[in-house]
CSV table of N, CA, C and O in Angstrom, one decimal:
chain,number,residue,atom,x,y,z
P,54,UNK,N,183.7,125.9,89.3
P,54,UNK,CA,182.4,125.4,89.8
P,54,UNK,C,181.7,126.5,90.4
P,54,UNK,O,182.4,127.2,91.1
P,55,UNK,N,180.5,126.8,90.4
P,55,UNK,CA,179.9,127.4,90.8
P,55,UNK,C,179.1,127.5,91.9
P,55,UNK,O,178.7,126.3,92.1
P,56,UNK,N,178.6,128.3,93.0
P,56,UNK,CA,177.9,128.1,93.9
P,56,UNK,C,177.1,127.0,94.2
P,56,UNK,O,177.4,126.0,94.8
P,57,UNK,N,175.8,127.4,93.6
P,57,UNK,CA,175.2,126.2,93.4
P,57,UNK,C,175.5,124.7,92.6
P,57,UNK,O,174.6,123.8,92.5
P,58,UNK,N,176.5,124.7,92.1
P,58,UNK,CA,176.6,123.4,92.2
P,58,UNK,C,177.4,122.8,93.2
P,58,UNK,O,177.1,121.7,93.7
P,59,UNK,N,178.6,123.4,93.4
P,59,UNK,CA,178.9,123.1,95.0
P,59,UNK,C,178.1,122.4,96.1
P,59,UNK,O,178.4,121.4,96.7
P,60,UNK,N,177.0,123.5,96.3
P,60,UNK,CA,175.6,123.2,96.8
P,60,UNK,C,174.8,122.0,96.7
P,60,UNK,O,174.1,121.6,97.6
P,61,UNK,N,175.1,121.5,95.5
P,61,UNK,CA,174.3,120.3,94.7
P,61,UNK,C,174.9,119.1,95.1
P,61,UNK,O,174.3,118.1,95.3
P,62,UNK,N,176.5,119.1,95.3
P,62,UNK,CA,177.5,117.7,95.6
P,62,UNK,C,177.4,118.1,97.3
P,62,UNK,O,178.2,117.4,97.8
P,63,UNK,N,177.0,118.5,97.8
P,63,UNK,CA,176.7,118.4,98.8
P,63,UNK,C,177.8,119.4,99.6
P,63,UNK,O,177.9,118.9,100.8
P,64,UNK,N,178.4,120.1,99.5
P,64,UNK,CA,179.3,120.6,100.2
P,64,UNK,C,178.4,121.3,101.4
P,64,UNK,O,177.2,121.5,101.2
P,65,UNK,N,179.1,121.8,102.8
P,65,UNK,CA,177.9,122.8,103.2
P,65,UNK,C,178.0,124.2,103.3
P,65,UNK,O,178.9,124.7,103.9
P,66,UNK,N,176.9,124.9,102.5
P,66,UNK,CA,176.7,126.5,102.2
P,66,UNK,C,177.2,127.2,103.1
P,66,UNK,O,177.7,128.2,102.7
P,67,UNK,N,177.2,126.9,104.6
P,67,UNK,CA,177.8,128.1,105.1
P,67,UNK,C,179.4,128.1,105.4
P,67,UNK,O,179.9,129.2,105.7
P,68,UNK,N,180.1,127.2,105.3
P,68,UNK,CA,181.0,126.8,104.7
P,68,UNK,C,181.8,127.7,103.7
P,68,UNK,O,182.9,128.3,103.8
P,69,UNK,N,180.9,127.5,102.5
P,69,UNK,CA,181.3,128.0,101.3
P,69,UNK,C,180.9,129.6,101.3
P,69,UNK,O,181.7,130.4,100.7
P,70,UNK,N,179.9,130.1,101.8
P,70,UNK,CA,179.9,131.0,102.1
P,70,UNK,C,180.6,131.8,102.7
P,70,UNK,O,180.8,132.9,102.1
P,71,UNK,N,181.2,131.4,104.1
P,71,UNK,CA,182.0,132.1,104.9
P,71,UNK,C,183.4,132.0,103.6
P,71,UNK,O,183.4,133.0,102.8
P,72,UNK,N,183.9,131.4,103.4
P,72,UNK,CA,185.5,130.9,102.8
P,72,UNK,C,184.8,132.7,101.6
P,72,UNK,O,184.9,134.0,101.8
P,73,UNK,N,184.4,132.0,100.9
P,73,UNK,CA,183.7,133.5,99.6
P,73,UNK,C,184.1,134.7,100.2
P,73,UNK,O,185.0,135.5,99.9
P,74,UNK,N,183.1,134.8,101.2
P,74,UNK,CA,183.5,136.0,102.0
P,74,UNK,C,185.0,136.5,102.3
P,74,UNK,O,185.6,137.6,102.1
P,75,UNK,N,185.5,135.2,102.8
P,75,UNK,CA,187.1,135.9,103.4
P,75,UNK,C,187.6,136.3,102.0
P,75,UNK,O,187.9,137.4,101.6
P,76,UNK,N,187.7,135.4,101.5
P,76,UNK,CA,188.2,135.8,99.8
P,76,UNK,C,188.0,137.1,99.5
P,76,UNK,O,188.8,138.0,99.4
P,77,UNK,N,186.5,137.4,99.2
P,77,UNK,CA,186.4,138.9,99.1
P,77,UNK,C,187.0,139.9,100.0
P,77,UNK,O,187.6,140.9,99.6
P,78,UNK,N,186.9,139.6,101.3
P,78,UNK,CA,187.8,140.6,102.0
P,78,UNK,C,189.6,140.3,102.1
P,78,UNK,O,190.5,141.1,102.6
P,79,UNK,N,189.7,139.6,101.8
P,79,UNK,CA,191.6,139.2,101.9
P,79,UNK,C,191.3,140.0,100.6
P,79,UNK,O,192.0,141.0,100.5
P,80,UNK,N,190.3,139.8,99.4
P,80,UNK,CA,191.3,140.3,98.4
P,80,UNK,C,190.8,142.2,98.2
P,80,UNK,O,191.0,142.9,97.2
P,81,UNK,N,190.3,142.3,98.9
P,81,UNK,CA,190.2,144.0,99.4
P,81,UNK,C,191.7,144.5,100.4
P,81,UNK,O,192.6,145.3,100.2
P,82,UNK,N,191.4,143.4,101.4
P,82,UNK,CA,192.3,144.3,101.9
P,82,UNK,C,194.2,144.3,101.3
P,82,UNK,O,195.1,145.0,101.7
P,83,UNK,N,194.2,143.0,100.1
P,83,UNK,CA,195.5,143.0,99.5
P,83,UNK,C,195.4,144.2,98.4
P,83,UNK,O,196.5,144.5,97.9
P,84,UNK,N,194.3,144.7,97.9
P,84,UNK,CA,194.0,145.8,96.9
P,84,UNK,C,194.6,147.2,98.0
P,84,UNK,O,195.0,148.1,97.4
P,85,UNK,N,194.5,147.2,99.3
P,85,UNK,CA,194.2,148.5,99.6
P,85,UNK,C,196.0,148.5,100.0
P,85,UNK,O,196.6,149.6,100.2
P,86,UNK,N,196.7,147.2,100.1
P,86,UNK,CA,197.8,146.9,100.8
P,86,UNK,C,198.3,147.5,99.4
P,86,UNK,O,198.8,148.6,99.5
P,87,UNK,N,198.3,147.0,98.2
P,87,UNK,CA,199.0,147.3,96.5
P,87,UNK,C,199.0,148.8,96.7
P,87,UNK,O,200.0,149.5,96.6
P,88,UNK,N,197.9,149.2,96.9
P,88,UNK,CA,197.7,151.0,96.5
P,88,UNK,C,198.9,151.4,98.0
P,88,UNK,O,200.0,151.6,97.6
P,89,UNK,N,198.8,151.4,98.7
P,89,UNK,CA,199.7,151.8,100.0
P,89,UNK,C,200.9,152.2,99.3
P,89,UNK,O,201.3,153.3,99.0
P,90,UNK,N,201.5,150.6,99.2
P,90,UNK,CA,202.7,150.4,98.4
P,90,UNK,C,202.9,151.6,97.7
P,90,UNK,O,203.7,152.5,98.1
P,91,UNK,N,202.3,151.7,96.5
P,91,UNK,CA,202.3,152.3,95.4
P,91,UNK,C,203.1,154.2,96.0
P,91,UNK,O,204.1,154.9,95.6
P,92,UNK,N,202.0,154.4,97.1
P,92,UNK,CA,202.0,155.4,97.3
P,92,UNK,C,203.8,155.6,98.0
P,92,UNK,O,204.8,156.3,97.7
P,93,UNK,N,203.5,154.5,99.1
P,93,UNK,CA,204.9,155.0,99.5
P,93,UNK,C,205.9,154.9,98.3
P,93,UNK,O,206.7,155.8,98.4
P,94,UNK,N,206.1,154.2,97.4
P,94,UNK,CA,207.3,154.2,96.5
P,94,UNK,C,207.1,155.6,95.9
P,94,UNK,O,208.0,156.4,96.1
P,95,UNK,N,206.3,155.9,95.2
P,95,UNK,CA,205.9,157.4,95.0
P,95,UNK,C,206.3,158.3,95.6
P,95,UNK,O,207.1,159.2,95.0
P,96,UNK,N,206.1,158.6,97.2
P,96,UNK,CA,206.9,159.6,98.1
P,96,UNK,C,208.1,159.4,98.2
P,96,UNK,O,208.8,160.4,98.4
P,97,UNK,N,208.7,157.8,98.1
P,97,UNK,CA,210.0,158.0,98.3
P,97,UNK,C,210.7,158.8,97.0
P,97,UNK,O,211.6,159.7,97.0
P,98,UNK,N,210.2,158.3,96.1
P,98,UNK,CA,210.7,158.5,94.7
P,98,UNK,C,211.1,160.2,94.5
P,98,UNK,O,212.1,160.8,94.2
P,99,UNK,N,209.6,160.7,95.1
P,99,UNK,CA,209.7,162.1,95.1
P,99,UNK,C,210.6,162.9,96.0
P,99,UNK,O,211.3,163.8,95.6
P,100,UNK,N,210.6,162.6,97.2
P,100,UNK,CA,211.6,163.0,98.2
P,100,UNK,C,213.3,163.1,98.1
P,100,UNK,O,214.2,163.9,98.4
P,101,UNK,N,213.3,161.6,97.3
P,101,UNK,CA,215.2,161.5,96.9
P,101,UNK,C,215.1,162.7,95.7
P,101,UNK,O,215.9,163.7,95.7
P,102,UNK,N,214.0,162.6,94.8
P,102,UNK,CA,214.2,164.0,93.5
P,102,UNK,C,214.7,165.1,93.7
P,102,UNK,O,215.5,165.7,93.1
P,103,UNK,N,213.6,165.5,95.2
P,103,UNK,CA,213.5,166.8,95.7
P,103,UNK,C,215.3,167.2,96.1
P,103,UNK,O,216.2,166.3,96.3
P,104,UNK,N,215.5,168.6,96.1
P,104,UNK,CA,216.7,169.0,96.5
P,104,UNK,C,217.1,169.0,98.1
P,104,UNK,O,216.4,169.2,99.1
P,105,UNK,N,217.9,168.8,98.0
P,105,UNK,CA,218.4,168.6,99.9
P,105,UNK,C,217.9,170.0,100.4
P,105,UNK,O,218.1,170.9,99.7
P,106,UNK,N,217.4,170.1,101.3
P,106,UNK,CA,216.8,171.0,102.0
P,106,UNK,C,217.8,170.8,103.8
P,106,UNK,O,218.7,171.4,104.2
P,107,UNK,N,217.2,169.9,104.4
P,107,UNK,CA,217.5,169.5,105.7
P,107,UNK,C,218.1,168.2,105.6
P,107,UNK,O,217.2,167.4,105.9
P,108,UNK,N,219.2,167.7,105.3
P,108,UNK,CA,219.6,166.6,105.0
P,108,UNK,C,219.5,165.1,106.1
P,108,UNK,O,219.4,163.9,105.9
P,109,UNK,N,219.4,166.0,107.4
P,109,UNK,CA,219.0,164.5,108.5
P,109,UNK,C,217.6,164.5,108.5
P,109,UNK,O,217.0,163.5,108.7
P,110,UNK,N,217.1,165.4,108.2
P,110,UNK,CA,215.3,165.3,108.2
P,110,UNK,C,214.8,164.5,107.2
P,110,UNK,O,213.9,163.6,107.4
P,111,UNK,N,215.4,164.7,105.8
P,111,UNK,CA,215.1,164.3,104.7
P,111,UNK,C,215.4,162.6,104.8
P,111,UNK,O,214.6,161.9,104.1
P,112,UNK,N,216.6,161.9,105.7
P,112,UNK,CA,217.3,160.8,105.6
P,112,UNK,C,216.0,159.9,106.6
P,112,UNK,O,215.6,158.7,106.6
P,113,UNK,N,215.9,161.1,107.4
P,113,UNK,CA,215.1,160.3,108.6
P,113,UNK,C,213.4,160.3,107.8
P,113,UNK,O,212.9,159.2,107.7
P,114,UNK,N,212.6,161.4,107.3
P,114,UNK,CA,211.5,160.8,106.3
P,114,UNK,C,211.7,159.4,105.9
P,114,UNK,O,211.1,158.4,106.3
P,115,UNK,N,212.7,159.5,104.7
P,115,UNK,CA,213.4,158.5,104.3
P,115,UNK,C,213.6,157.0,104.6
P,115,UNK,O,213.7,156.2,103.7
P,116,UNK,N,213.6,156.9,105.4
P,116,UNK,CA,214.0,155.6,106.6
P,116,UNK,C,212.7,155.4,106.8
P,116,UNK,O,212.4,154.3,106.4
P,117,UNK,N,211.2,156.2,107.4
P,117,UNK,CA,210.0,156.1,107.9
P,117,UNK,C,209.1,155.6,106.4
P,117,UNK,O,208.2,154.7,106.3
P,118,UNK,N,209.6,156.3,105.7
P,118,UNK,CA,208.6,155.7,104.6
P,118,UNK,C,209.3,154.5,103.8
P,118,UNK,O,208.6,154.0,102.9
P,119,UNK,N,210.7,154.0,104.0
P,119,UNK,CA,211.2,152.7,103.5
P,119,UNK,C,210.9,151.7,104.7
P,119,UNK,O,211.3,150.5,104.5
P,120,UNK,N,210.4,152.0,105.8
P,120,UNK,CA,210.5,150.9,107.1
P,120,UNK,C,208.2,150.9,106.9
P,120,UNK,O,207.6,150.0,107.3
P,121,UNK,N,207.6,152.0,106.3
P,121,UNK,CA,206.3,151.6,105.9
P,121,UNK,C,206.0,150.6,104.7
P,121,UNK,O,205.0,149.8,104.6
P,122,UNK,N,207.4,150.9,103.4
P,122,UNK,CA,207.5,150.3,102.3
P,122,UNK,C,207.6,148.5,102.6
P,122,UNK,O,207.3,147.5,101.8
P,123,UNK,N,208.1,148.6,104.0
P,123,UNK,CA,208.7,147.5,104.2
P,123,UNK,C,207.3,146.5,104.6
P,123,UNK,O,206.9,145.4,104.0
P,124,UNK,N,206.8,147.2,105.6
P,124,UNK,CA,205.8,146.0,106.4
P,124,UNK,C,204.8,145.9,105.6
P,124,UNK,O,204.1,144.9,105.7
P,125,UNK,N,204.4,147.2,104.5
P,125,UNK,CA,203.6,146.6,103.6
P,125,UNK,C,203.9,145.9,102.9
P,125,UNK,O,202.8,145.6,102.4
P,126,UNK,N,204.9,145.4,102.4
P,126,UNK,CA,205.3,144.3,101.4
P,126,UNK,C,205.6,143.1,101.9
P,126,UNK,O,205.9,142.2,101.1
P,127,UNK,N,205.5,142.9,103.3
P,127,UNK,CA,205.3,142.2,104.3
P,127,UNK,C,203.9,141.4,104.3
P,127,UNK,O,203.5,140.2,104.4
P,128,UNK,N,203.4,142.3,104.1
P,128,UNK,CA,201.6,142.4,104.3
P,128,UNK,C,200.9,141.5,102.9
P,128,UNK,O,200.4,140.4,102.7
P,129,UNK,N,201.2,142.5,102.1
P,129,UNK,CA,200.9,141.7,100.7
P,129,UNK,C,201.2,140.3,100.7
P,129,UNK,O,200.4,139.6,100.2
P,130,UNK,N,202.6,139.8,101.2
P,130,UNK,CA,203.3,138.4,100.7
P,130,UNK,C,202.0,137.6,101.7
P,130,UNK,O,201.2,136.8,101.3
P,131,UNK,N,202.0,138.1,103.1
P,131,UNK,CA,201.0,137.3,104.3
P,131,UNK,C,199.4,137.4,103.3
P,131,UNK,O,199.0,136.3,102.9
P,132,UNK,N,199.0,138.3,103.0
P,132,UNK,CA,197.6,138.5,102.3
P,132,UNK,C,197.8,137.6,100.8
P,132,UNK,O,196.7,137.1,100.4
P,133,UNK,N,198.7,137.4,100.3
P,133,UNK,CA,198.8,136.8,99.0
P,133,UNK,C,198.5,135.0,99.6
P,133,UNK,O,197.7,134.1,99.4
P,134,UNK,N,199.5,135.2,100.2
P,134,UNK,CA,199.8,133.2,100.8
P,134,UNK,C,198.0,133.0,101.6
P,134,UNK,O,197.3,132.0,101.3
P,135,UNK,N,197.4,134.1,102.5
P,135,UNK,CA,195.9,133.6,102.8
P,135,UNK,C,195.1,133.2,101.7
P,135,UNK,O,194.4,132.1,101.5
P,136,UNK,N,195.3,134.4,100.8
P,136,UNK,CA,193.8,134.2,99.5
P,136,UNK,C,194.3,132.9,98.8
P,136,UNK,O,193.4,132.3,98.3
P,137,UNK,N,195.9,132.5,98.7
P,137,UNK,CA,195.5,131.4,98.1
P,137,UNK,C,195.4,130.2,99.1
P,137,UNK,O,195.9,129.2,98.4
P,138,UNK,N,195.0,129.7,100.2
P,138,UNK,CA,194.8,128.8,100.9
P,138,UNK,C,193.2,128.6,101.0
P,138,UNK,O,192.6,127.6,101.1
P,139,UNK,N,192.8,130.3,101.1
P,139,UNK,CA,191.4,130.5,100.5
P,139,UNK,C,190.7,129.8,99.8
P,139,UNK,O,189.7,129.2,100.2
P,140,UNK,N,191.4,130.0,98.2
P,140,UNK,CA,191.2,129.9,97.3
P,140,UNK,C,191.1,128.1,97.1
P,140,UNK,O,190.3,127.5,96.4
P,141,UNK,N,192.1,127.5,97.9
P,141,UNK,CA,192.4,126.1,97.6
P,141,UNK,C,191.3,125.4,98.6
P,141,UNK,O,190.6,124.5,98.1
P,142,UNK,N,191.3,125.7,99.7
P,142,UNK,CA,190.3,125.6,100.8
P,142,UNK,C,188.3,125.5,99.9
P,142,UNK,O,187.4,124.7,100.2
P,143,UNK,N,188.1,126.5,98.9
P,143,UNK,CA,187.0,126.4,98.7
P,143,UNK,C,187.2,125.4,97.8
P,143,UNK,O,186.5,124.3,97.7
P,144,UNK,N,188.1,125.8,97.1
P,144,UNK,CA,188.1,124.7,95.7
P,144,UNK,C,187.6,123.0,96.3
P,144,UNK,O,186.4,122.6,96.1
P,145,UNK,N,188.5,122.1,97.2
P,145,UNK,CA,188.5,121.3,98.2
P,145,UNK,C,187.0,121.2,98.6
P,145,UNK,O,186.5,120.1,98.9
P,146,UNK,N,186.6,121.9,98.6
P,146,UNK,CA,185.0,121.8,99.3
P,146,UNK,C,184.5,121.4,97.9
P,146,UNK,O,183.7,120.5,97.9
P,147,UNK,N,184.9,121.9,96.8
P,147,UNK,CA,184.3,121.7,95.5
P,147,UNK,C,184.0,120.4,94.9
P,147,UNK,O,183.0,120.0,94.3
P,148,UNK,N,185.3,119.5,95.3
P,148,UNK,CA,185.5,118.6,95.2
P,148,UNK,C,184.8,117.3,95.8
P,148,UNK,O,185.2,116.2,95.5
């Protein structure tokens, strides 16, 4: 359904508005939470490749970028379960 007709069954615009909004921003900030991710699996990936150099430095990197792996994927599941209450929240107004 579309804005305006939302608009038309009477829902109220600012309402629908605001909800729009958070949607757009939950689903930015779950875009920027995916790229994060991405990155740290990338460093980790690269770091285990790399040759032992300093072996407690390397373990303790290690641990810092699987404990950032962590709360971001933390983050995503919290940002996924918002956009769709979001998403169900506007729908509901649609209705």
């Amino acid at each position: 359904m579309t804005y305006s007709q939302r608009l038309s069954d009477g829902a109220n615009s600012s309402d629908i508005i605001y909800l729009e909004h958070q949607i757009g921003t939950t689903k930015e900030e779950l875009r920027i939470a995916l790229q994060k991710q991405e990155t740290y699996k990338r460093e980790l990936s690269e770091l285990k490749s790399t040759p032992i150099g300093n072996a407690s430095e390397d373990s303790s990197e290690e641990q810092i970028l699987m404990e950032k792996a962590s709360q971001t994927q933390d983050l995503i599941e919290t940002l996924s379960a918002q956009l769709g209450q979001l998403q169900e929240a506007l729908a509901k107004l649609g209705d």
